[in-house]
Short mmCIF file of C-alpha atoms in Angstrom, two decimals:
data_model
loop_
_atom_site.label_atom_id
_atom_site.label_comp_id
_atom_site.label_asym_id
_atom_site.label_seq_id
_atom_site.Cartn_x
_atom_site.Cartn_y
_atom_site.Cartn_z
CA MET E 1 -0.30 -0.05 0.03
CA TYR E 2 2.95 2.27 0.85
CA ILE E 3 6.46 2.57 -0.42
CA GLN E 4 8.71 1.49 2.14
CA TYR E 5 10.12 4.11 4.07
CA THR E 6 12.69 3.96 7.02
CA MET E 7 14.86 6.81 8.47
CA ASP E 8 17.03 4.06 10.00
CA GLN E 9 18.47 2.42 7.30
CA LEU E 10 21.58 3.70 5.42
CA CYS E 11 21.26 4.62 1.90
CA LEU E 12 23.56 4.47 -1.08
CA PRO E 13 25.10 6.14 -2.87
CA MET E 14 27.01 8.51 -0.09
CA ASP E 15 28.45 10.72 -2.65
CA LEU E 16 26.42 14.36 -2.25
CA GLU E 17 27.52 14.57 -5.87
CA GLU E 18 25.01 12.34 -7.22
CA ASP E 19 22.31 14.30 -5.70
CA ILE E 20 23.38 17.29 -7.90
CA PRO E 21 21.92 17.84 -11.55
CA GLU E 22 24.48 17.83 -14.23
CA ASN E 23 23.68 21.60 -14.94
CA HIS E 24 23.32 22.87 -11.58
CA LEU E 25 25.04 26.39 -11.35
CA VAL E 26 27.04 25.36 -8.39
CA ARG E 27 28.81 22.68 -10.52
CA VAL E 28 30.07 25.97 -12.58
CA VAL E 29 31.29 27.79 -9.34
CA ASN E 30 33.19 24.90 -8.69
CA ALA E 31 35.01 24.14 -12.07
CA ALA E 32 35.70 28.25 -12.06
CA VAL E 33 37.21 28.38 -8.66
CA ASN E 34 39.37 24.57 -9.02
CA ARG E 35 40.79 26.35 -12.31
CA LEU E 36 42.30 28.84 -10.06
CA ASP E 37 46.14 28.99 -9.53
CA ASP E 38 46.72 27.85 -5.52
CA ALA E 39 49.62 30.13 -5.39
CA ILE E 40 47.05 33.18 -5.95
CA PHE E 41 45.94 32.71 -2.05
CA ASP E 42 49.44 32.60 -0.70
CA ALA E 43 49.31 36.16 0.21
CA ALA E 44 46.27 35.73 2.24
CA TYR E 45 47.86 33.07 4.61
CA PRO E 46 51.28 34.05 6.01
CA GLY E 47 51.47 30.42 7.39
CA GLY E 48 52.19 29.53 11.22
CA GLY E 49 49.09 28.59 13.82
CA ARG E 50 46.86 25.50 13.11
CA ASP E 51 45.91 24.23 9.92
CA SER E 52 43.09 26.55 8.14
CA TYR E 53 40.32 25.66 6.01
CA HIS E 54 41.32 25.59 2.29
CA PRO E 55 40.65 28.88 0.52
CA LYS E 56 39.36 27.52 -2.60
CA MET E 57 36.62 26.11 -0.39
CA LEU E 58 35.69 29.15 1.46
CA THR E 59 35.81 30.84 -2.08
CA LYS E 60 33.27 28.64 -3.90
CA VAL E 61 30.87 28.68 -0.79
CA ILE E 62 30.76 32.25 -0.38
CA ILE E 63 30.37 32.90 -4.25
CA TYR E 64 27.73 30.38 -4.50
CA ALA E 65 26.22 31.81 -1.26
CA TYR E 66 25.91 35.24 -3.38
CA THR E 67 24.22 33.87 -6.17
CA GLN E 68 21.78 32.29 -4.08
CA ARG E 69 20.86 36.09 -2.33
CA ILE E 70 22.55 34.63 0.68
CA TYR E 71 25.02 37.50 2.00
CA SER E 72 24.92 36.99 6.09
CA SER E 73 27.77 34.97 7.31
CA ARG E 74 25.51 33.33 9.70
CA GLN E 75 23.15 32.24 6.85
CA ILE E 76 25.92 31.01 4.89
CA ALA E 77 27.23 28.57 7.84
CA LYS E 78 23.59 27.32 8.34
CA ALA E 79 23.46 26.86 4.73
CA ILE E 80 26.51 24.67 5.03
CA ARG E 81 24.93 22.58 7.41
CA GLU E 82 21.68 22.05 5.51
CA HIS E 83 22.02 22.41 1.80
CA ILE E 84 23.46 19.87 -0.29
CA PRO E 85 25.06 21.97 -2.74
CA PHE E 86 26.61 23.77 -0.06
CA MET E 87 27.84 20.60 2.01
CA TRP E 88 29.19 19.30 -1.52
CA LEU E 89 31.22 22.35 -2.31
CA ALA E 90 32.35 22.38 1.39
CA GLY E 91 33.56 18.68 1.56
CA ARG E 92 30.99 18.23 4.42
CA GLN E 93 33.37 20.28 6.37
CA ARG E 94 31.29 23.18 8.64
CA PRO E 95 33.43 26.26 9.04
CA ASP E 96 31.36 28.86 11.65
CA PHE E 97 30.12 32.36 10.68
CA ARG E 98 33.19 33.81 12.22
CA THR E 99 35.52 32.07 9.96
CA LEU E 100 33.37 32.91 7.06
CA ASN E 101 33.37 36.29 7.83
CA ARG E 102 36.91 36.89 8.43
CA PHE E 103 37.90 35.21 5.28
CA ARG E 104 35.78 37.55 3.04
CA SER E 105 36.59 40.83 4.67
CA GLU E 106 39.94 40.13 6.10
CA ARG E 107 41.63 37.19 4.37
CA MET E 108 41.06 38.28 0.98
CA LYS E 109 41.18 41.94 1.06
CA ASP E 110 44.48 41.96 -0.89
CA VAL E 111 43.71 38.97 -2.72
CA LEU E 112 40.07 39.16 -4.12
CA GLU E 113 41.13 41.64 -7.08
CA THR E 114 43.57 38.90 -8.27
CA VAL E 115 40.94 36.19 -8.01
CA PHE E 116 38.26 38.40 -10.05
CA SER E 117 41.10 39.14 -12.57
CA ALA E 118 41.80 35.53 -13.13
CA VAL E 119 38.35 34.57 -13.51
CA LEU E 120 37.87 37.27 -16.19
CA GLN E 121 41.04 35.97 -18.00
CA PHE E 122 38.89 32.73 -18.23
CA LEU E 123 36.04 34.21 -19.51
CA ALA E 124 38.13 35.91 -22.17
CA ASP E 125 39.54 32.56 -23.19
CA GLU E 126 36.45 30.94 -23.65
CA LYS E 127 35.42 33.98 -25.89
CA TYR E 128 33.03 35.44 -23.30
CA ILE E 129 33.95 38.42 -23.33
CA SER E 130 36.35 40.35 -25.49
CA LEU E 131 37.71 43.34 -23.60
CA GLU E 132 37.01 45.44 -26.60
CA HIS E 133 33.97 47.69 -25.58
CA TYR E 134 33.61 48.84 -21.93
CA PHE E 135 30.12 50.09 -20.62
CA VAL E 136 30.56 52.03 -17.67
CA ASP E 137 27.84 53.19 -15.24
CA GLY E 138 27.07 54.11 -11.35
CA THR E 139 24.52 53.09 -8.96
CA LYS E 140 24.20 54.12 -5.24
CA ILE E 141 23.82 51.45 -2.24
CA GLU E 142 22.64 52.36 1.10
CA ALA E 143 25.46 51.76 3.67
CA ASN E 144 25.01 49.94 6.82
CA ALA E 145 24.47 53.12 8.80
CA ASN E 146 21.80 54.52 10.84
CA ARG E 147 19.94 57.30 8.84
CA TYR E 148 20.04 60.05 11.25
CA THR E 149 23.48 59.98 12.11
CA PHE E 150 24.70 62.70 9.71
CA VAL E 151 27.39 65.16 9.97
CA TRP E 152 27.36 68.14 7.96
CA GLY E 153 30.74 69.84 6.70
CA LYS E 154 29.41 73.25 6.80
CA ALA E 155 27.42 72.81 10.11
CA VAL E 156 31.17 71.66 11.34
CA SER E 157 32.98 74.65 10.07
CA LYS E 158 30.21 76.68 11.54
CA HIS E 159 30.40 75.72 14.97
CA LYS E 160 33.96 75.56 15.15
CA THR E 161 33.88 79.24 14.22
CA LYS E 162 31.64 79.94 16.99
CA LEU E 163 33.54 77.76 19.58
CA GLN E 164 36.72 79.66 18.91
CA GLU E 165 34.81 83.13 19.35
CA LYS E 166 33.86 81.93 22.64
CA VAL E 167 37.44 80.89 23.43
CA HIS E 168 38.72 84.50 22.44
CA ALA E 169 35.93 86.22 24.48
CA LEU E 170 37.05 84.16 27.26
CA PHE E 171 40.46 84.99 27.11
CA SER E 172 39.26 88.38 27.06
CA THR E 173 37.19 88.17 30.36
CA ILE E 174 40.10 86.73 32.12
CA GLU E 175 42.38 89.70 31.12
CA ALA E 176 39.85 92.16 32.21
CA ALA E 177 39.55 90.25 35.67
CA GLU E 178 42.92 89.99 36.51
CA HIS E 179 43.90 93.80 36.03
CA GLN E 180 47.17 93.05 34.73
CA GLU E 181 48.99 94.83 31.86
CA GLU E 182 51.60 91.95 31.12
CA ARG E 183 51.58 88.14 30.99
CA GLU E 184 54.28 85.88 31.06
CA HIS E 185 53.13 84.15 28.11
CA HIS E 186 56.12 83.82 25.67
CA GLY E 187 55.37 87.65 25.22
CA LYS E 188 51.95 87.43 23.94
CA ASP E 189 48.52 88.58 25.80
CA LEU E 190 45.79 85.13 25.64
CA THR E 191 43.71 86.87 23.21
CA GLU E 192 46.90 87.00 20.60
CA LEU E 193 47.53 83.53 21.09
CA GLY E 194 44.37 82.60 19.35
CA GLU E 195 44.27 85.71 16.93
CA ALA E 196 47.63 85.20 15.32
CA SER E 197 46.11 81.92 13.36
CA GLU E 198 43.06 79.96 13.55
CA LEU E 199 43.13 78.54 16.73
CA ASP E 200 43.66 74.65 16.86
CA SER E 201 43.37 71.97 19.59
CA SER E 202 47.18 71.85 20.31
CA LYS E 203 47.35 75.49 20.69
CA LEU E 204 44.11 75.51 23.02
CA GLU E 205 45.84 72.46 24.88
CA GLN E 206 49.21 74.62 25.41
CA VAL E 207 47.02 77.64 26.72
CA THR E 208 45.04 75.56 29.29
CA GLN E 209 48.05 74.18 30.52
CA GLN E 210 49.34 77.56 31.11
CA LEU E 211 46.29 78.75 33.10
CA GLU E 212 46.07 75.51 35.08
CA ALA E 213 49.80 76.64 36.14
CA GLN E 214 48.80 80.07 36.91
CA LEU E 215 46.00 78.80 38.88
CA LEU E 216 47.99 76.99 40.96
CA LYS E 217 49.86 79.77 42.07
CA HIS E 218 46.38 81.73 42.88
CA PRO E 219 44.07 79.20 43.80
CA LYS E 220 41.54 81.28 44.93
CA ASP E 221 41.03 83.22 41.70
CA ASN E 222 37.22 82.26 40.98
CA PRO E 223 36.89 83.51 37.56
CA LEU E 224 40.31 82.08 36.49
CA LYS E 225 38.69 78.90 37.88
CA LYS E 226 35.54 78.97 36.03
CA ALA E 227 37.57 79.55 33.11
CA VAL E 228 39.82 76.66 33.29
CA ARG E 229 37.36 74.32 34.06
CA LYS E 230 34.95 75.72 30.73
CA LEU E 231 38.15 75.13 28.96
CA ARG E 232 39.21 71.51 30.10
CA LYS E 233 35.68 70.25 30.34
CA ASP E 234 33.62 72.04 27.14
CA LEU E 235 35.71 74.13 24.76
CA LEU E 236 38.61 72.12 24.30
CA PRO E 237 37.18 68.38 24.07
CA ARG E 238 34.64 70.17 21.31
CA LEU E 239 37.33 71.56 19.35
CA VAL E 240 38.99 68.19 19.39
CA LYS E 241 35.88 66.72 18.03
CA TYR E 242 35.09 69.43 15.44
CA GLU E 243 38.86 68.90 14.22
CA HIS E 244 38.40 64.91 14.10
CA TYR E 245 35.04 65.67 12.13
CA GLN E 246 36.67 67.75 9.59
CA LYS E 247 39.72 65.13 9.28
CA LEU E 248 37.12 62.41 8.94
CA LEU E 249 35.31 64.54 5.82
CA GLY E 250 37.93 65.24 3.81
CA ASN E 251 36.55 66.78 0.76
CA ARG E 252 33.25 65.45 1.70
CA ASN E 253 30.37 67.60 2.51
CA SER E 254 29.00 64.78 5.00
CA PHE E 255 29.44 61.46 6.81
CA SER E 256 27.60 59.04 8.53
CA LYS E 257 28.64 58.67 12.73
CA THR E 258 28.20 54.64 12.28
CA ASP E 259 29.91 54.31 8.96
CA THR E 260 32.17 57.50 8.69
CA ASP E 261 33.33 56.28 4.94
CA ALA E 262 29.56 56.67 4.06
CA THR E 263 28.73 59.88 2.56
CA PHE E 264 24.81 61.28 2.39
CA MET E 265 23.24 60.80 -0.90
CA ARG E 266 20.08 60.90 -2.70
CA MET E 267 18.75 57.33 -3.44
CA LYS E 268 16.38 56.14 -6.17
CA GLU E 269 14.90 53.99 -3.65
CA ASP E 270 13.10 56.49 -1.60
CA HIS E 271 10.75 54.12 0.78
CA MET E 272 9.88 57.25 3.08
CA ARG E 273 8.68 59.24 -0.21
CA ASN E 274 10.16 62.67 1.36
CA GLY E 275 13.16 62.70 -0.47
CA GLN E 276 15.69 62.55 2.43
CA LEU E 277 19.11 61.72 1.92
CA LYS E 278 20.79 58.27 3.17
CA PRO E 279 24.24 57.23 3.76
CA GLY E 280 25.73 55.22 0.73
CA TYR E 281 28.24 54.71 -1.58
CA ASN E 282 28.20 55.20 -5.36
CA VAL E 283 29.05 52.09 -6.92
CA GLN E 284 30.99 52.19 -10.46
CA ILE E 285 31.02 49.10 -13.00
CA GLY E 286 32.04 48.45 -16.34
CA THR E 287 30.51 46.00 -18.44
CA GLU E 288 30.69 43.75 -21.68
CA ASN E 289 28.37 41.48 -22.74
CA GLN E 290 26.60 41.89 -18.99
CA PHE E 291 29.74 40.75 -17.52
CA ILE E 292 31.38 42.88 -15.13
CA LEU E 293 34.84 43.74 -16.58
CA ALA E 294 35.73 46.02 -13.23
CA TYR E 295 34.06 47.32 -10.19
CA SER E 296 34.97 50.24 -7.58
CA VAL E 297 33.31 52.24 -4.94
CA HIS E 298 33.51 56.03 -4.45
CA GLN E 299 32.10 58.25 -1.71
CA ARG E 300 31.07 61.13 -4.64
CA PRO E 301 27.45 61.51 -4.89
CA THR E 302 27.89 62.00 -8.66
CA ASP E 303 29.34 60.20 -11.29
CA THR E 304 31.35 62.81 -13.33
CA ARG E 305 34.45 62.75 -10.89
CA CYS E 306 34.53 58.76 -10.34
CA LEU E 307 35.40 58.03 -14.11
CA GLU E 308 38.92 58.79 -13.78
CA PRO E 309 39.74 56.86 -10.45
CA HIS E 310 37.38 53.85 -11.89
CA LEU E 311 39.17 53.44 -15.25
CA GLU E 312 42.82 53.49 -13.61
CA ILE E 313 41.17 50.58 -11.32
CA ALA E 314 39.98 49.04 -14.14
CA ARG E 315 43.45 49.12 -15.97
CA ARG E 316 44.67 47.68 -12.65
CA ILE E 317 42.28 44.57 -12.77
CA LEU E 318 42.21 44.12 -16.47
CA GLY E 319 46.09 45.11 -17.09
CA GLN E 320 45.44 47.87 -19.70
CA HIS E 321 42.92 50.45 -20.37
CA PRO E 322 39.99 49.52 -22.06
CA GLN E 323 39.69 50.51 -25.98
CA THR E 324 36.57 52.09 -26.17
CA ILE E 325 34.49 53.84 -23.22
CA ILE E 326 30.73 54.03 -23.48
CA ALA E 327 28.84 56.12 -21.11
CA ASP E 328 25.96 58.27 -20.45
CA ALA E 329 25.77 62.18 -20.28
CA GLY E 330 26.75 61.87 -16.56
CA TYR E 331 30.51 61.76 -17.40
CA GLY E 332 30.34 63.93 -20.08
CA SER E 333 32.69 67.01 -18.44
CA GLU E 334 35.61 68.58 -20.11
CA GLU E 335 37.74 66.95 -17.60
CA ASN E 336 36.99 63.65 -18.45
CA TYR E 337 37.14 64.16 -22.07
CA ALA E 338 40.83 65.41 -21.79
CA TYR E 339 41.76 62.54 -19.71
CA LEU E 340 40.25 59.96 -22.28
CA GLU E 341 42.05 61.92 -25.13
CA LYS E 342 45.25 61.75 -23.10
CA GLU E 343 45.05 57.84 -22.56
CA GLU E 344 43.93 57.56 -26.30
CA ILE E 345 40.71 55.77 -25.23
CA THR E 346 37.88 56.26 -27.84
CA ALA E 347 35.21 57.95 -25.89
CA VAL E 348 31.69 57.35 -26.78
CA VAL E 349 30.15 59.53 -24.13
CA LYS E 350 27.52 61.73 -24.36
CA TYR E 351 27.31 65.25 -22.88
CA GLY E 352 24.50 67.19 -21.12
CA SER E 353 23.00 68.84 -23.91
CA TYR E 354 23.53 66.30 -26.31
CA HIS E 355 19.56 65.19 -26.77
CA LYS E 356 18.44 68.52 -26.07
CA GLU E 357 20.36 69.81 -29.43
CA LYS E 358 18.52 67.59 -31.40
CA SER E 359 14.93 69.57 -30.26
CA LYS E 360 13.38 72.38 -32.59
CA ALA E 361 13.57 74.27 -29.61
CA TRP E 362 17.29 74.52 -29.35
CA LYS E 363 17.96 75.13 -32.71
CA ALA E 364 15.83 77.91 -32.90
CA ASP E 365 17.35 79.65 -29.81
CA VAL E 366 19.27 82.50 -30.61
CA SER E 367 20.97 82.60 -27.33
CA LYS E 368 22.63 79.36 -27.62
CA ILE E 369 26.51 79.95 -28.52
CA GLU E 370 26.22 76.29 -30.44
CA ASN E 371 23.81 78.05 -32.90
CA TRP E 372 26.43 80.80 -33.76
CA THR E 373 29.53 80.98 -36.11
CA TYR E 374 33.12 80.81 -34.87
CA ASN E 375 35.69 82.07 -36.99
CA ALA E 376 38.89 80.28 -35.85
CA ALA E 377 41.44 82.55 -37.77
CA GLU E 378 40.22 85.81 -36.43
CA ASP E 379 39.03 84.40 -33.08
CA ASN E 380 35.31 85.52 -33.18
CA TRP E 381 32.02 84.68 -32.90
CA THR E 382 28.94 85.80 -35.62
CA CYS E 383 25.14 85.63 -33.77
CA PRO E 384 22.28 84.88 -35.52
CA ALA E 385 21.59 88.76 -36.18
CA ALA E 386 25.07 89.24 -37.76
CA GLN E 387 26.74 90.79 -34.95
CA THR E 388 30.23 89.92 -34.36
CA LEU E 389 31.64 89.15 -30.90
CA HIS E 390 35.43 89.59 -30.73
CA PHE E 391 37.95 88.51 -28.10
CA HIS E 392 37.74 90.58 -24.78
CA ARG E 393 39.83 88.62 -22.16
CA GLU E 394 40.60 85.17 -20.91
CA SER E 395 39.58 83.76 -17.65
CA LYS E 396 40.80 80.50 -15.65
CA GLU E 397 39.05 78.11 -13.45
CA THR E 398 40.74 75.32 -11.24
CA LEU E 399 38.53 72.34 -10.30
CA GLU E 400 39.42 70.73 -7.21
CA SER E 401 40.94 67.95 -8.99
CA GLY E 402 43.76 70.25 -10.08
CA TYR E 403 42.15 70.44 -13.70
CA GLU E 404 42.38 73.65 -15.18
CA ILE E 405 39.79 75.35 -17.56
CA ARG E 406 40.22 78.05 -19.78
CA ARG E 407 37.32 80.00 -20.64
CA ARG E 408 37.56 82.82 -23.64
CA HIS E 409 35.25 86.02 -23.04
CA TYR E 410 33.87 87.65 -26.17
CA ARG E 411 31.92 90.73 -26.43
CA SER E 412 29.95 92.26 -29.22
CA GLN E 413 30.63 96.35 -30.16
CA SER E 414 26.64 97.35 -30.25
CA CYS E 415 23.51 95.13 -29.56
CA GLU E 416 21.23 98.33 -29.38
CA GLY E 417 18.31 98.14 -32.07
CA CYS E 418 19.23 94.33 -32.53
CA PRO E 419 15.72 92.79 -33.26
CA LEU E 420 16.83 89.51 -31.47
CA LYS E 421 18.08 90.97 -28.16
CA ASP E 422 15.21 90.02 -26.29
CA ARG E 423 15.21 86.64 -27.08
CA CYS E 424 19.21 86.59 -26.91
CA THR E 425 20.05 88.27 -23.66
CA LYS E 426 18.18 89.79 -20.64
CA ALA E 427 21.54 92.02 -19.83
CA ALA E 428 21.00 95.81 -20.36
CA GLY E 429 24.22 96.04 -22.01
CA ASN E 430 25.83 94.22 -24.98
CA ARG E 431 26.21 90.65 -25.10
CA GLU E 432 29.16 88.85 -23.61
CA VAL E 433 29.92 84.95 -23.72
CA ALA E 434 32.49 83.09 -22.25
CA VAL E 435 33.54 79.92 -23.98
CA SER E 436 35.80 77.05 -23.38
CA LEU E 437 36.98 76.42 -26.95
CA GLU E 438 38.26 72.84 -25.50
CA ARG E 439 34.88 71.88 -23.99
CA LEU E 440 33.18 72.92 -27.55
CA ARG E 441 35.99 70.90 -29.66
CA TYR E 442 35.34 67.73 -27.41
CA GLN E 443 31.71 68.09 -27.84
CA SER E 444 32.24 68.41 -31.62
CA GLN E 445 34.00 64.81 -31.42
CA ALA E 446 31.67 63.25 -29.24
CA ARG E 447 28.49 64.30 -31.41
CA ASP E 448 30.27 62.76 -34.93
CA LEU E 449 31.21 59.76 -33.19
CA LEU E 450 27.66 59.30 -31.52
CA ARG E 451 25.70 60.12 -34.78
CA SER E 452 28.07 57.58 -36.47
CA GLU E 453 26.48 54.25 -37.59
CA GLU E 454 28.79 52.46 -34.78
CA GLY E 455 28.55 55.11 -32.25
CA TYR E 456 24.86 54.96 -32.25
CA ALA E 457 24.80 51.07 -31.97
CA LEU E 458 26.94 51.26 -28.93
CA ALA E 459 25.03 53.88 -27.15
CA VAL E 460 21.78 51.93 -27.88
CA ARG E 461 23.60 48.99 -26.59
CA ARG E 462 24.57 50.38 -23.31
CA MET E 463 20.98 50.77 -22.29
CA ILE E 464 21.18 47.17 -21.81
CA GLU E 465 24.62 46.64 -20.27
CA PRO E 466 25.22 48.12 -17.01
CA GLU E 467 21.71 49.12 -16.38
CA SER E 468 20.59 45.32 -16.95
CA VAL E 469 23.64 44.40 -14.35
CA PHE E 470 22.41 46.82 -11.66
CA GLY E 471 18.92 45.41 -12.31
CA GLN E 472 20.03 42.12 -11.36
CA LEU E 473 22.19 42.89 -8.70
CA LYS E 474 19.39 45.10 -6.67
CA ASN E 475 16.20 43.13 -7.84
CA ASN E 476 16.98 39.54 -8.91
CA ARG E 477 20.02 39.19 -6.37
CA GLY E 478 18.13 41.49 -3.80
CA PHE E 479 21.27 43.48 -2.83
CA ARG E 480 20.07 47.05 -1.84
CA ARG E 481 22.13 47.45 1.50
CA PHE E 482 25.74 46.55 2.41
CA LEU E 483 26.37 44.60 5.07
CA LEU E 484 29.75 45.41 6.28
CA ARG E 485 30.79 48.94 7.20
CA GLY E 486 34.13 50.73 5.79
CA MET E 487 35.11 51.65 2.49
CA LYS E 488 37.61 48.67 2.17
CA LYS E 489 34.85 46.07 3.19
CA VAL E 490 32.47 47.58 1.26
CA THR E 491 34.69 47.27 -2.15
CA LEU E 492 35.25 43.64 -1.17
CA GLU E 493 31.68 42.91 -0.91
CA VAL E 494 31.26 44.43 -4.32
CA GLY E 495 33.89 42.46 -5.37
CA TRP E 496 32.05 39.05 -4.31
CA LEU E 497 29.14 40.47 -5.76
CA SER E 498 30.87 40.71 -8.97
CA LEU E 499 32.08 37.30 -8.84
CA ALA E 500 28.74 35.90 -7.99
CA HIS E 501 27.35 37.56 -10.86
CA ASN E 502 29.92 36.63 -13.28
CA MET E 503 29.35 33.21 -12.63
CA LEU E 504 25.75 33.20 -13.20
CA LYS E 505 25.99 35.15 -16.20
CA GLN E 506 28.52 32.70 -17.38
CA ALA E 507 26.44 29.73 -16.15
CA GLY E 508 23.39 31.49 -18.26
CA VAL E 509 25.40 31.79 -21.50
CA GLU E 510 26.61 28.07 -21.31
CA GLN E 511 23.40 26.31 -20.63
CA LYS E 512 21.58 28.48 -23.51
CA ARG E 513 24.44 27.64 -26.08
CA LYS E 514 23.74 24.06 -24.87
CA GLY E 515 19.92 24.25 -24.95
CA ALA E 516 19.45 23.22 -21.47
CA ILE E 517 17.60 24.52 -18.80
CA LEU E 518 19.67 25.77 -15.71
CA GLN E 519 18.84 24.28 -12.48
#
């Protein structure tokens, strides 16, 4: 009546591999990691102490866990105890969650990028990627930090300035109370110690110690006693705190107290629907055939200044710069065009006004200098009203990165009575324009390339390259928030995630070639 059922009888075969289908993803992960040279992991294990779990086993387990949307080290350890594919990869060994977490966030910090490069080389050898086209884009991922722990750079500077004013006022009060014309403080009054330059914590500590020494000589001086107490208990600790905050900020405008490397950014995923900034990181990736070729993590909310550092990391991972870069208008700055030209990289990169230039309204706008005529020989511009604007002066702007933008200023001789003046400018006098000729040259090159047959095809393809990968990572893989804290550990998380994505993509392409269904 029933099929025989007993839990006390030993069943054969005992090999777990027999229970794993031929087309299972875990076999792809196993084969890829087995191809890695054992010497790659030597840097992570200096030797000594008890024997460690094999790094290949731990690498397989973590990569496969990321493909299964399992990111917590405790959940990975639980899967190793309970799930057959994990048991098979681990060889029935059972590393605990501390071992797993230590391996992925500490042991592999100097090795993961090498592993990633080696796997890319396998993919290139098997013609999954050609490393010819490099589609770059960025997305913001929320940090593992509390949302209401922000520190703003402007607020720190403001509070620090007010604190220094209080210190100077306190010094003045002390002097007025003591009724002495000369002080033995290296020939300077207390106020001069703070006014000669910006008052820092070391100088304030020095003055506080001098006042404490003075208090020992006059222990009944109550105003001095109160001043020393205020300096030691309130003003000095606050100044130390503000200086520490400014050091953490660097050139950023904010950071989170619970993850000081995270910057507050505006996220697309606004669950509270109030436009509130959240602590996060800007993740940049480069793709080809939807494989991730390189990854980097940045603290800047915008993509513009992330391109150059990202491509330097890409060169380190790939061994060379990509031949062609394809990116959206977020990267189309003069500085980025200049960098790509210097590195001899073909730039299929849009600029901010590229799509607007195609509209009828733009072409009919007489105020746009792109609709004017430039005479390079005489270095002047002719507006739609046939007025000539002659060179007037040149100005320079040095960006935070050190890049210098040169703008040439041109001015018309007389716009009085011009029928197009109301449409051209709101200024009362003659029209003056400031133009970066280099920017116009880069935009002209980009425009010609984007409107070519090859450039247009690459720009269209960009829409299904990194955007699709981000969709896979965030929606299908469910990775919307980092688990670890700090720039280095977050970068490692992105590395593991990228490895898992490439394994999944490889398995999908391979099974598609065979016409089989991925298990």
